[in-house]
mmCIF file of C-alpha atoms and ligand atoms in Angstrom:
data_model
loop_
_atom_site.group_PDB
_atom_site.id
_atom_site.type_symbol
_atom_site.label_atom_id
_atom_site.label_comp_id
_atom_site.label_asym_id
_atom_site.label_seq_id
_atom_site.Cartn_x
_atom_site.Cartn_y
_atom_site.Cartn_z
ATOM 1 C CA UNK D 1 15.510 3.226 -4.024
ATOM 2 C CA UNK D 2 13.058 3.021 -6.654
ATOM 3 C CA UNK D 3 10.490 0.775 -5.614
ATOM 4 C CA UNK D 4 7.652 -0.881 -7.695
ATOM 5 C CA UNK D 5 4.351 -0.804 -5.419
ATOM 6 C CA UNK D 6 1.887 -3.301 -6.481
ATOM 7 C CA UNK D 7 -1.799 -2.424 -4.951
ATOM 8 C CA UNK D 8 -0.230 0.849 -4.168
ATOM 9 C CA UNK D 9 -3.978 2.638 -4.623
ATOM 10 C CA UNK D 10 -5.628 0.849 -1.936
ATOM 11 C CA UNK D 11 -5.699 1.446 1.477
ATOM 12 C CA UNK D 12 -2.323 0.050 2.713
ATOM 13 C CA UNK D 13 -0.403 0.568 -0.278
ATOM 14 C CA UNK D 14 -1.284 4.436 -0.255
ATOM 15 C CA UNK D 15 0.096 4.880 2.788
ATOM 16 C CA UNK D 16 2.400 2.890 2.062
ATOM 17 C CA UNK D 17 3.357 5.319 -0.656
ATOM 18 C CA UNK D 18 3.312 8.271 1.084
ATOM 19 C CA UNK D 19 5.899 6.952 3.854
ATOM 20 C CA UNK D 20 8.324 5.999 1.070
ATOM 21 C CA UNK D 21 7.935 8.994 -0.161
ATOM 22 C CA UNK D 22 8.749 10.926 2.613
ATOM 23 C CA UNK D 23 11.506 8.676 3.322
ATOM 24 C CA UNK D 24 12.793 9.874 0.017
ATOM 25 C CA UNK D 25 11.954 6.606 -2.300
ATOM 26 C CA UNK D 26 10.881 6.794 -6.365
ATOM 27 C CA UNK D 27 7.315 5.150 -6.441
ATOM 28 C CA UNK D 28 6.145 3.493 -9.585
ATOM 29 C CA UNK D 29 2.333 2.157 -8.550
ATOM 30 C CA UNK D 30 1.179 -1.186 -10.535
ATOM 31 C CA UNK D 31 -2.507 -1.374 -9.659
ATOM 32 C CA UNK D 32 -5.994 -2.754 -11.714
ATOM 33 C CA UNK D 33 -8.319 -0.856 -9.983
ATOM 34 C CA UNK D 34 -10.718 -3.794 -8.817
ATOM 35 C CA UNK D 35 -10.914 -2.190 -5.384
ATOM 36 C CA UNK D 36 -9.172 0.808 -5.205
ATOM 37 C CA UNK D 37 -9.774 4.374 -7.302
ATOM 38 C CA UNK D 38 -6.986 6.321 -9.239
ATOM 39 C CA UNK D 39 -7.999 9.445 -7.230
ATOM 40 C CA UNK D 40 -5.140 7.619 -4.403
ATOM 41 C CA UNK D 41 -2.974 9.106 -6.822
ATOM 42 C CA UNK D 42 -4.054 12.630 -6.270
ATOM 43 C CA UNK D 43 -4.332 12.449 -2.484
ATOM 44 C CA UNK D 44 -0.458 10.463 -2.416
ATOM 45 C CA UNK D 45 0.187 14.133 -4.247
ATOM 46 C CA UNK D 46 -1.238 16.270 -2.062
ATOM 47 C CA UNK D 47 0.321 14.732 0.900
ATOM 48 C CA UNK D 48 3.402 14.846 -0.264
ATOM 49 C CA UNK D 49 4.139 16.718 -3.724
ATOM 50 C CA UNK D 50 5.173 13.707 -5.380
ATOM 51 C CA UNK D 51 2.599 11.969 -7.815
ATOM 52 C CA UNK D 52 3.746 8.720 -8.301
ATOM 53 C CA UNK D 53 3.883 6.984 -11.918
ATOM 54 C CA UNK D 54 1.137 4.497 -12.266
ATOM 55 C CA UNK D 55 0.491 1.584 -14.392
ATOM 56 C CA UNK D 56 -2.808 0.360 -14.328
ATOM 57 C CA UNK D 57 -2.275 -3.534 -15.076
ATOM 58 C CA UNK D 58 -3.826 -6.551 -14.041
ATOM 59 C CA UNK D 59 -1.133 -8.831 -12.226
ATOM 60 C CA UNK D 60 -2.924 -12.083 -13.760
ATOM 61 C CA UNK D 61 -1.674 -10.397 -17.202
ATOM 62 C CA UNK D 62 1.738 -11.852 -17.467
ATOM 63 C CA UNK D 63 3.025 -9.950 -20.946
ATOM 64 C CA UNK D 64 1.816 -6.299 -19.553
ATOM 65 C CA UNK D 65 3.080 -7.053 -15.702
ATOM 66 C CA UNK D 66 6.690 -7.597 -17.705
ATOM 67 C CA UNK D 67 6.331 -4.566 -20.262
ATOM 68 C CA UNK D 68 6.238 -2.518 -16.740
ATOM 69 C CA UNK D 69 9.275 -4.257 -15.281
ATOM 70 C CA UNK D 70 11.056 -4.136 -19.006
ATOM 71 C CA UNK D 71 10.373 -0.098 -19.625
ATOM 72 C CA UNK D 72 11.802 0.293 -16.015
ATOM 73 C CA UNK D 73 14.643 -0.218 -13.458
ATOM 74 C CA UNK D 74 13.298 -1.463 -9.962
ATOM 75 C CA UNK D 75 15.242 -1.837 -7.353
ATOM 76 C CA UNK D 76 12.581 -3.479 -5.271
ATOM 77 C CA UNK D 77 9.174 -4.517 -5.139
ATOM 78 C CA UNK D 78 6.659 -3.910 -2.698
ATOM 79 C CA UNK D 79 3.864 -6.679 -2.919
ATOM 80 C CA UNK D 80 0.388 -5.608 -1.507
ATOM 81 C CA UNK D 81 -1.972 -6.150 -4.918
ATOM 82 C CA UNK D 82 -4.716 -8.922 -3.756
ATOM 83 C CA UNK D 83 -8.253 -9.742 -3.019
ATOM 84 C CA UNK D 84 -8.718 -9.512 0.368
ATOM 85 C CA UNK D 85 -12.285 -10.072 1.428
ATOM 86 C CA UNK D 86 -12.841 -13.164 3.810
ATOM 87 C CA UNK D 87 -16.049 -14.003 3.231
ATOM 88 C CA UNK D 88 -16.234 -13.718 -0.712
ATOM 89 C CA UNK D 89 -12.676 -15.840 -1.001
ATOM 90 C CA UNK D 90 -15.412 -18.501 0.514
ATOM 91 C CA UNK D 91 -17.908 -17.794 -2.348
ATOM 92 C CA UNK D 92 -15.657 -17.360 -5.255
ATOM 93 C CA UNK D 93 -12.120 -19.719 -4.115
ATOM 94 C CA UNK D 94 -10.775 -20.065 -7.836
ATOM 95 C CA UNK D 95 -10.861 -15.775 -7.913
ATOM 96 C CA UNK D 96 -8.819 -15.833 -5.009
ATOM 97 C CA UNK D 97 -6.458 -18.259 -6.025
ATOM 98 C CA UNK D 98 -5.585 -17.262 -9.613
ATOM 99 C CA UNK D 99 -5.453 -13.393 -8.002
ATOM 100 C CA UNK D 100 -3.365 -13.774 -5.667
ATOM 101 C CA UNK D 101 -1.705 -16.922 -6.059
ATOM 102 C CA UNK D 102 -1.681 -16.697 -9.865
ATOM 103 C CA UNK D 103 -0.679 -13.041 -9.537
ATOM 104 C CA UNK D 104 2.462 -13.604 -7.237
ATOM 105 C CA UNK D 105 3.559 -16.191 -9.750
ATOM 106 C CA UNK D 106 3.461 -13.726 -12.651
ATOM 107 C CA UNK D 107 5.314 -11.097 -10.078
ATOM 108 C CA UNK D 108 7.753 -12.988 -9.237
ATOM 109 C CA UNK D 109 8.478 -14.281 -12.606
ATOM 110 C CA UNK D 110 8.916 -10.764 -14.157
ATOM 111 C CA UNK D 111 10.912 -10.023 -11.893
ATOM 112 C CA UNK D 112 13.374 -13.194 -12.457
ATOM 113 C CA UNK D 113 13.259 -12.100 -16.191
ATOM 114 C CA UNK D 114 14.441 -8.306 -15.332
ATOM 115 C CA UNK D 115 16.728 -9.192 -12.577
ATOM 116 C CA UNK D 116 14.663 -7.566 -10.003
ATOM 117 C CA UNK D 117 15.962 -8.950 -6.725
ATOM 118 C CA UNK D 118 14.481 -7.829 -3.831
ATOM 119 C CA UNK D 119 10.682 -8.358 -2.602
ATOM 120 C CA UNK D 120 8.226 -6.926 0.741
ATOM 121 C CA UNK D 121 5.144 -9.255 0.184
ATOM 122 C CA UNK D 122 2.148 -7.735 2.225
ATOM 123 C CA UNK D 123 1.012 -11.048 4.313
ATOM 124 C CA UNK D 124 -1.618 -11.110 7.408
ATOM 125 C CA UNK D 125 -1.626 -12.678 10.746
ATOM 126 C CA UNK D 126 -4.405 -14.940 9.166
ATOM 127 C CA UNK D 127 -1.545 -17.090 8.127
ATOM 128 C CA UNK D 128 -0.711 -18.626 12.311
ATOM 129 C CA UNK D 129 -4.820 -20.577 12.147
ATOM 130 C CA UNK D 130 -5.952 -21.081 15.094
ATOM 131 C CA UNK D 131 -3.523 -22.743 17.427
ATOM 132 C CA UNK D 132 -5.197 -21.456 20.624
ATOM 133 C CA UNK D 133 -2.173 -19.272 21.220
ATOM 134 C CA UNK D 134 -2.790 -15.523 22.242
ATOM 135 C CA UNK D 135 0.427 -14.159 21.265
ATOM 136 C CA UNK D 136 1.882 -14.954 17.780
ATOM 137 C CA UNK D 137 5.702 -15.061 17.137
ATOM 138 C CA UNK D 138 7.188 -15.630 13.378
ATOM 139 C CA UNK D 139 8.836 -18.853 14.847
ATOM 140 C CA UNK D 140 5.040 -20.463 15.111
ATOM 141 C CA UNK D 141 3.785 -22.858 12.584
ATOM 142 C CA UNK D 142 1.240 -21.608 9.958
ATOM 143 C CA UNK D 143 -0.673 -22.600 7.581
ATOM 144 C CA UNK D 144 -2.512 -24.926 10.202
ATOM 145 C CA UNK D 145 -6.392 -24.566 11.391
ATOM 146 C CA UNK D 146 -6.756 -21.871 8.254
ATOM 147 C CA UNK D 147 -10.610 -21.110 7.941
ATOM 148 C CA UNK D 148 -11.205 -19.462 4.539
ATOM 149 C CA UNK D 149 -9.336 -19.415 0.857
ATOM 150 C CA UNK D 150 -8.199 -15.719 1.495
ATOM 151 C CA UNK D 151 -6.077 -17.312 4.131
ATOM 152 C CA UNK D 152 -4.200 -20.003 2.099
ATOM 153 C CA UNK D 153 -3.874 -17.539 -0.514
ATOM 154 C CA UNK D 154 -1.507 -15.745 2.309
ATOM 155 C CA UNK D 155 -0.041 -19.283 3.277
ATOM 156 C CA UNK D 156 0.514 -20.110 0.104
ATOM 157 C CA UNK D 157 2.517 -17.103 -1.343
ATOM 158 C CA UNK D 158 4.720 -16.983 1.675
ATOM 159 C CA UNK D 159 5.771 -20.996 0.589
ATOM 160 C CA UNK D 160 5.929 -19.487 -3.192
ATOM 161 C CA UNK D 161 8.584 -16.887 -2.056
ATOM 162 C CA UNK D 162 10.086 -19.093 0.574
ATOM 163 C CA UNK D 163 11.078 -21.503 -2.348
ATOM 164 C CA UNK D 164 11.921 -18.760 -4.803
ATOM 165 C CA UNK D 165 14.196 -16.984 -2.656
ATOM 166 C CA UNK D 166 15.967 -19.937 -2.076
ATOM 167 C CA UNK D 167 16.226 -20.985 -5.947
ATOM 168 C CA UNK D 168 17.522 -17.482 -6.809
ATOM 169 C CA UNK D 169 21.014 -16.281 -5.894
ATOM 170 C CA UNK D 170 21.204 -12.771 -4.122
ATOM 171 C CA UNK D 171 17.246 -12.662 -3.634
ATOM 172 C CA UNK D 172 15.735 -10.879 -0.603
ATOM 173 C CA UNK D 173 12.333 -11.383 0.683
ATOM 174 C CA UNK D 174 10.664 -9.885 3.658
ATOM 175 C CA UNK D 175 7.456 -11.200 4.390
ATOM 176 C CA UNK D 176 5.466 -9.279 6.673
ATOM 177 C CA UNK D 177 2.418 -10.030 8.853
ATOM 178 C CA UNK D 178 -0.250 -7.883 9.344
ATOM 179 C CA UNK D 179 -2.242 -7.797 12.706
ATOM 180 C CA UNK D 180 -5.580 -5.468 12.222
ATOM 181 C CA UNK D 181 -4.492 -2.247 10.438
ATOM 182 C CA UNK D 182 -7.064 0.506 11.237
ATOM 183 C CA UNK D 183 -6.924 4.643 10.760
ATOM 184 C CA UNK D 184 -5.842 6.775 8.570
ATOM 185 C CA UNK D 185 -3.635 9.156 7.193
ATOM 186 C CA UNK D 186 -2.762 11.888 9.768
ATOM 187 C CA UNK D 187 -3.551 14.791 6.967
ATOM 188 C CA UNK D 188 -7.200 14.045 6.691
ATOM 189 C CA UNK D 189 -6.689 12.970 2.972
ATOM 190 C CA UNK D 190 -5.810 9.575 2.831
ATOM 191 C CA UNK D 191 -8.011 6.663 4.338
ATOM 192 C CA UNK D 192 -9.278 3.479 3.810
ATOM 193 C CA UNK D 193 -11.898 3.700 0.923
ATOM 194 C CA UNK D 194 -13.862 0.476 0.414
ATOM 195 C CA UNK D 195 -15.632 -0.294 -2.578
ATOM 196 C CA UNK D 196 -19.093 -2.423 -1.851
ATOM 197 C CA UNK D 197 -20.193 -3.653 1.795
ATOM 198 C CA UNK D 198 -17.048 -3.217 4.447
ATOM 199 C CA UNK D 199 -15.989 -6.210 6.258
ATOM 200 C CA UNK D 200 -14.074 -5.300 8.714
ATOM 201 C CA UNK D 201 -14.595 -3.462 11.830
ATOM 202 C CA UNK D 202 -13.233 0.237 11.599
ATOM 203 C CA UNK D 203 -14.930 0.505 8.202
ATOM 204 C CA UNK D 204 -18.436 -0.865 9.245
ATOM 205 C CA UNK D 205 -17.903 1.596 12.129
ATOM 206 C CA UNK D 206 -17.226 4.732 9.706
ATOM 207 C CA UNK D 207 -20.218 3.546 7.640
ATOM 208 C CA UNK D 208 -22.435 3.732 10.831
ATOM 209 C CA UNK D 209 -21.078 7.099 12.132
ATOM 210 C CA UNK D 210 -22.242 8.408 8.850
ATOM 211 C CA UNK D 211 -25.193 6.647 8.492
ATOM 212 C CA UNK D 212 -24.954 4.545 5.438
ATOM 213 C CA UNK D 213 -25.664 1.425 7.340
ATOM 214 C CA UNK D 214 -28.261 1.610 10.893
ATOM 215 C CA UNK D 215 -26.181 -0.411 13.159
ATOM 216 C CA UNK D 216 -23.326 -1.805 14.179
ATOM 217 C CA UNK D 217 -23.753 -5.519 14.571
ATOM 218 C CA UNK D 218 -20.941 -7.140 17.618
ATOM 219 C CA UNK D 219 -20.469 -10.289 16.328
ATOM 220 C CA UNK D 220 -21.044 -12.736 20.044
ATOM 221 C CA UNK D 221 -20.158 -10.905 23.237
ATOM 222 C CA UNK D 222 -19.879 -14.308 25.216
ATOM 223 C CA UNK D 223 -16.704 -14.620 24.424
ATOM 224 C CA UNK D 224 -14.387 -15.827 27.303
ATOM 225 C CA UNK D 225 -12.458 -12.452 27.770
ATOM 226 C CA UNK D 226 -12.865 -9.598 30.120
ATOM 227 C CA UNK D 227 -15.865 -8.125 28.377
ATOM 228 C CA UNK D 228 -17.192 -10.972 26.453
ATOM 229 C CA UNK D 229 -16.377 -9.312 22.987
ATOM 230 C CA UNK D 230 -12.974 -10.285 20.602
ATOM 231 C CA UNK D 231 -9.918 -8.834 21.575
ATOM 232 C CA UNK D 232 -7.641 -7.368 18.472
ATOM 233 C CA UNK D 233 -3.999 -5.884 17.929
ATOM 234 C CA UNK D 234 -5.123 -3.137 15.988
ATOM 235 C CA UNK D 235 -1.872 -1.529 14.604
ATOM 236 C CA UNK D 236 -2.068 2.497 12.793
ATOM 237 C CA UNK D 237 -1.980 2.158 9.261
ATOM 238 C CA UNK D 238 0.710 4.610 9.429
ATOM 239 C CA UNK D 239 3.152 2.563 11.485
ATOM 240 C CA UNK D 240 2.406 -0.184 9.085
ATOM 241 C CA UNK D 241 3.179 1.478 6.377
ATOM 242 C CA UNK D 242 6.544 2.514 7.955
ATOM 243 C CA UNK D 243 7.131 -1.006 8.705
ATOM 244 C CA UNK D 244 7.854 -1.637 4.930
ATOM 245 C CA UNK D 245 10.213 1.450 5.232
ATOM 246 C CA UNK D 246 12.212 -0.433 7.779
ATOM 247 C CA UNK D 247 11.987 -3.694 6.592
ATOM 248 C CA UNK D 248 13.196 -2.179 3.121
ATOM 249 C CA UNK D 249 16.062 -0.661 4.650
ATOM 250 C CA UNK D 250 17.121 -3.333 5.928
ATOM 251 C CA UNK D 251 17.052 -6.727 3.837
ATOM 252 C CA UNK D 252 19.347 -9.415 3.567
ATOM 253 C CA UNK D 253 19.579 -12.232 1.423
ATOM 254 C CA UNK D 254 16.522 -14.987 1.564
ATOM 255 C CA UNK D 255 13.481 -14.804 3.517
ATOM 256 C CA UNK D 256 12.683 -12.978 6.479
ATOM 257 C CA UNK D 257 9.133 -12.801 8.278
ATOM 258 C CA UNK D 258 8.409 -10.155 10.509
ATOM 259 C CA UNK D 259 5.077 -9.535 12.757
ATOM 260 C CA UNK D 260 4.024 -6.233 12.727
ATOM 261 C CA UNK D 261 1.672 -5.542 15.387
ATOM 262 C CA UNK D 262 1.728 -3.185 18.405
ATOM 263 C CA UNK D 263 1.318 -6.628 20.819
ATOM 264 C CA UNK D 264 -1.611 -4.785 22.687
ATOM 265 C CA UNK D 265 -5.152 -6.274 22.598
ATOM 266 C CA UNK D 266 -8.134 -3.868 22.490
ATOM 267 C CA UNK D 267 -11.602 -5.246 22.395
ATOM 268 C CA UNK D 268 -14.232 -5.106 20.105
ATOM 269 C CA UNK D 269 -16.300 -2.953 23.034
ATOM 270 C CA UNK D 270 -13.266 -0.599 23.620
ATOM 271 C CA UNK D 271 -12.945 0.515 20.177
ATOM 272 C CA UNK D 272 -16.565 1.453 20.443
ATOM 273 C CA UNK D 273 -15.978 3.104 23.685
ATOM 274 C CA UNK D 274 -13.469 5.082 22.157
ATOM 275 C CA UNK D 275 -14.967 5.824 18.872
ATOM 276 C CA UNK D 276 -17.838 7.200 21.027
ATOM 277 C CA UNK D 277 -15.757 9.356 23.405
ATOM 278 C CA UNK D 278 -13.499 11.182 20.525
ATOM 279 C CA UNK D 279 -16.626 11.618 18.207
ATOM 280 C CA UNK D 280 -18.871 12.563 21.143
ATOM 281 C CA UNK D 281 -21.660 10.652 19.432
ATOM 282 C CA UNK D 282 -23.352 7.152 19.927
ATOM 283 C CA UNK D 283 -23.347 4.644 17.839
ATOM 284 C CA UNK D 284 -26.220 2.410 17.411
ATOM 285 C CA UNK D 285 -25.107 -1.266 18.142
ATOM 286 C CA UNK D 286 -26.964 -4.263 18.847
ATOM 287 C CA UNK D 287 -25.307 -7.950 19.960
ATOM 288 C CA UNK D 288 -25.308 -10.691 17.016
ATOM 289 C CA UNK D 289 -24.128 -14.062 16.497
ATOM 290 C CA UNK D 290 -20.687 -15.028 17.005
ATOM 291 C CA UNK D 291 -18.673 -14.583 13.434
ATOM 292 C CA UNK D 292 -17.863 -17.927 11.569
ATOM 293 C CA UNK D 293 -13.912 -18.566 11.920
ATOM 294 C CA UNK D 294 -13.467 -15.427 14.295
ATOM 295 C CA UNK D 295 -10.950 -16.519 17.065
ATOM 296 C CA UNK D 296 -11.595 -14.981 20.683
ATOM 297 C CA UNK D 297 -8.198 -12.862 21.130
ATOM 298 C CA UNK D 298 -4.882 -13.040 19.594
ATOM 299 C CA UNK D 299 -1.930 -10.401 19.223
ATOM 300 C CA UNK D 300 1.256 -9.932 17.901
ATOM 301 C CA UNK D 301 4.698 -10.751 19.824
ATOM 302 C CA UNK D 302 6.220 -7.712 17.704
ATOM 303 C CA UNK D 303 9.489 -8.240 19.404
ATOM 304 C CA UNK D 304 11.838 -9.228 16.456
ATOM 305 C CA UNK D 305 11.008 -6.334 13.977
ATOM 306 C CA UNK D 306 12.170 -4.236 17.127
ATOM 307 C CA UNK D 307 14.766 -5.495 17.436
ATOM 308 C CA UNK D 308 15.872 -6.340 13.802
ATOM 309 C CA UNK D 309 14.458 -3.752 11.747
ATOM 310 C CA UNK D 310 14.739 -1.079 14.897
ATOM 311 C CA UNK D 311 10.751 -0.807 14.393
ATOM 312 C CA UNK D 312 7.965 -0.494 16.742
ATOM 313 C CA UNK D 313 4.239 1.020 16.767
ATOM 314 C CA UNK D 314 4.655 5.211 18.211
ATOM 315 C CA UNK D 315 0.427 5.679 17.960
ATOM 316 C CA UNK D 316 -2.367 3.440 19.582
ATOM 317 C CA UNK D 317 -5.821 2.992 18.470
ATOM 318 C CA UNK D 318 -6.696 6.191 19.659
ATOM 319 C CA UNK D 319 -4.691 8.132 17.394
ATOM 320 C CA UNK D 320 -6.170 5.813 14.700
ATOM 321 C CA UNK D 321 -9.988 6.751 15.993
ATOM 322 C CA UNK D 322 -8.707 9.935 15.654
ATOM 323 C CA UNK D 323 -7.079 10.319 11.941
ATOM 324 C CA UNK D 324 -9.843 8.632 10.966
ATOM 325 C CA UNK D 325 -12.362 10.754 12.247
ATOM 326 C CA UNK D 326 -10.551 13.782 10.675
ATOM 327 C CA UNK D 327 -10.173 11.740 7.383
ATOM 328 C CA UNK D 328 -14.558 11.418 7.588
ATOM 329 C CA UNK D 329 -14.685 15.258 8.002
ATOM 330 C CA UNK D 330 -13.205 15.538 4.806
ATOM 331 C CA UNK D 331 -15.062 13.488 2.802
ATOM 332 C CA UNK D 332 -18.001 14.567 0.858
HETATM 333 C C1 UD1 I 1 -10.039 -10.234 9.365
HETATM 334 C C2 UD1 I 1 -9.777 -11.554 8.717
HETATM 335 C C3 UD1 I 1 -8.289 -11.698 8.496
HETATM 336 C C4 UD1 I 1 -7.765 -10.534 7.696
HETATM 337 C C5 UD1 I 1 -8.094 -9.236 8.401
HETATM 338 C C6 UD1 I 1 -7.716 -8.037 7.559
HETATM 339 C C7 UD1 I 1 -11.597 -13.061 9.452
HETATM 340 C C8 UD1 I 1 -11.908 -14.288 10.244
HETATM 341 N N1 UD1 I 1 -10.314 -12.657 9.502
HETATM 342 O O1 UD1 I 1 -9.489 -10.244 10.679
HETATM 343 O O2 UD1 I 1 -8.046 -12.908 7.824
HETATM 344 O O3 UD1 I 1 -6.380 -10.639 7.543
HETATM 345 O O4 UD1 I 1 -9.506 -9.165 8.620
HETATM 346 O O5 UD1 I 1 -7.804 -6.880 8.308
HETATM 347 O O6 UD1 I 1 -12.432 -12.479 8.814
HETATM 348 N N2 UD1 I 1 -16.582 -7.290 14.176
HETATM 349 C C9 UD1 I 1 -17.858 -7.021 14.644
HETATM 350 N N3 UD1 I 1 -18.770 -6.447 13.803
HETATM 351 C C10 UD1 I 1 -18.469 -6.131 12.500
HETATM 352 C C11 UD1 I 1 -17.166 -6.399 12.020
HETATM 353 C C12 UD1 I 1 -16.248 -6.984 12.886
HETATM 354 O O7 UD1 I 1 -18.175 -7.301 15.815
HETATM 355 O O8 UD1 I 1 -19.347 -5.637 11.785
HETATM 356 C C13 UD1 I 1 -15.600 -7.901 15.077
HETATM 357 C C14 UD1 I 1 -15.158 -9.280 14.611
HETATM 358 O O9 UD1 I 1 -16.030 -10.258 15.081
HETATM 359 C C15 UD1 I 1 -13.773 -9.356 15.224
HETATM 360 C C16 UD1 I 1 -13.287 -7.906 15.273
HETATM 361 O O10 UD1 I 1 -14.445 -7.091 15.108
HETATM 362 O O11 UD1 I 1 -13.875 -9.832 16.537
HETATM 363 C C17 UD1 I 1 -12.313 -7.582 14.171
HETATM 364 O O12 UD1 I 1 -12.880 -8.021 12.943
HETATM 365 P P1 UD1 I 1 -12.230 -7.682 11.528
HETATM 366 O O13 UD1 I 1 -11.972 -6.221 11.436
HETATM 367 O O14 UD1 I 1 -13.077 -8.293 10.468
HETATM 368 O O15 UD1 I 1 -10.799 -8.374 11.589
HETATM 369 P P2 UD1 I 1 -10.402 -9.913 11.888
HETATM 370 O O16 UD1 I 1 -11.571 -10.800 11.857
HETATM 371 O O17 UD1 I 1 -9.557 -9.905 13.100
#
């Protein structure tokens, strides 16, 4: 197929790319750069001797987002483009909303105009709140107990698409939720990349190992689990990205949601444990303050996109500690 990949030069998106790739997919990449650098296109080549076509437009620019869909002939679009930090969508709320929610609009509506009529939009687990359930299944309510703007952004453009695909005659949608992607391509080239001050764990954990920031800080560790710190479903970034492989091999008309998660936990401790063991090499961490709207545990029940889409995780967080050690190595 030849798929349209929106955000398809940040972290998920690239690998993203590369799977479809493989899997023998035409790539077109829409992307504006705002956290993401157009080297992704070099390393998608060097992985896999296709450089994809790229487009570097701004989603909230309505005429150029339609030139793109106008000069081409999508089959499908693969939705990942988006601001995604948690703590700045509290800062700056009307940035997140015209992004994302103002940029799915334009998306979708380009794609109305040039008959475009199937859509994977890149959602999170953030969507379920906090309903002080451990295990999340795509049957659960959302959009209840959401703590930050980033959130209903992800709440909101599932509703958007929910609605669309109903309005529009043969649409597909596939709407898939993200547990805690982590890792990195299995090459060495391709990882995640952040621009500014990481959020997120695996990334403040790289930026430690190499020592652009002293510590790591554990955000409480009197949580009630087994060793007091959160407990994750950390998912590959690799089987991720060959979630949207399966999911786009497999649509049918309206809306579909799928988890994708590996349904195993892993603390916050473990994955320090680990990172230590397969880099032979301590980190320096000290205890903090429990993390504003951080829940204790939760994972995914990634039953259904088993046994719909025939997909499930193959590598654990190891293998993600791993690749993304080896991705480190080769970094200047
Ligand atoms: C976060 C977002 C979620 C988003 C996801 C994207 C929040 C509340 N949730 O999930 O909406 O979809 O990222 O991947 O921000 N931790 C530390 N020290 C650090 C960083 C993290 O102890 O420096 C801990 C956190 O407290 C948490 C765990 O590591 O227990 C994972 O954190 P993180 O990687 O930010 O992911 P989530 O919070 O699960």
């Amino acid at each position: 197929m030849k798929v349209l990949v929106t955000g398809g030069t940040g972290y998920i998106g690239s690998h993203t790319c590369v799977e479809l790739i493989k899997s023998g997919h035409t790539v077109e990449i829409l992307d504006n750069l705002s956290n993401s650098k157009e080297e992704s296109l070099d390393k998608i080549e060097k992985i896999t001797g296709t450089r994809p076509k790229f487009h570097k437009v701004d989603l909230k620019d309505y005429e150029k987002t339609l030139e793109v869909f106008e000069s081409e002939n999508f089959e499908a679009v693969i939705h990942f483009a988006g601001l995604k930090a948690v703590g700045e969508s509290v800062e700056k709320p009307l940035e997140y909303y015209e992004n994302n929610v103002g940029g799915a609009i334009n998306l979708l509506r380009a794609m109305r105009e040039t008959g475009v009529k199937k859509l994977i939009f890149s959602s999170s687990a953030t969507v379920y709140g906090d309903q002080g359930a451990k295990a999340y299944s795509e049957e659960m309510t959302t959009g209840v107990g959401i703590t930050n703007p980033y959130g209903w952004t992800k709440s909101m453009i599932e509703q958007i698409i929910r609605d669309f695909s109903r309005a529009q005659k043969d649409f597909s949608a596939t709407i898939l939720r993200y547990f805690n992607p982590i890792g990195a391509d299995k090459s060495g080239f391709l990882g995640e990349d952040p621009n500014g001050i990481p959020n997120n764990l695996m990334p403040v954990v790289m930026k430690v190992y190499r020592g652009e920031i002293p510590e790591l800080t554990i955000f409480g560790d009197d949580y009630e689990t087994e060793d007091g710190s959160c407990r994750r479903d950390f998912i590959h970034v690799t089987d991720l990205a060959k979630g949207h492989i399966a999911a786009l091999e497999n649509m049918e008309n309206g809306t579909k949601v799928y988890n994708l998660g590996s349904g195993k936990p892993t603390s916050v401790f473990e994955v320090i444990s680990l990172f230590e063991k397969i880099s032979g090499e301590k980190l320096p961490v000290r205890i903090g303050k429990r993390r504003a709207g951080d829940l204790s545990e939760f994972w995914a029940n990634p039953e259904l996109a088993k046994k719909e889409l025939g997909w499930e995780t193959e590598l654990d967080v190891e293998d993600a500690i791993r690749d993304t050690l080896n991705y480190l190595k080769n970094l200047s």
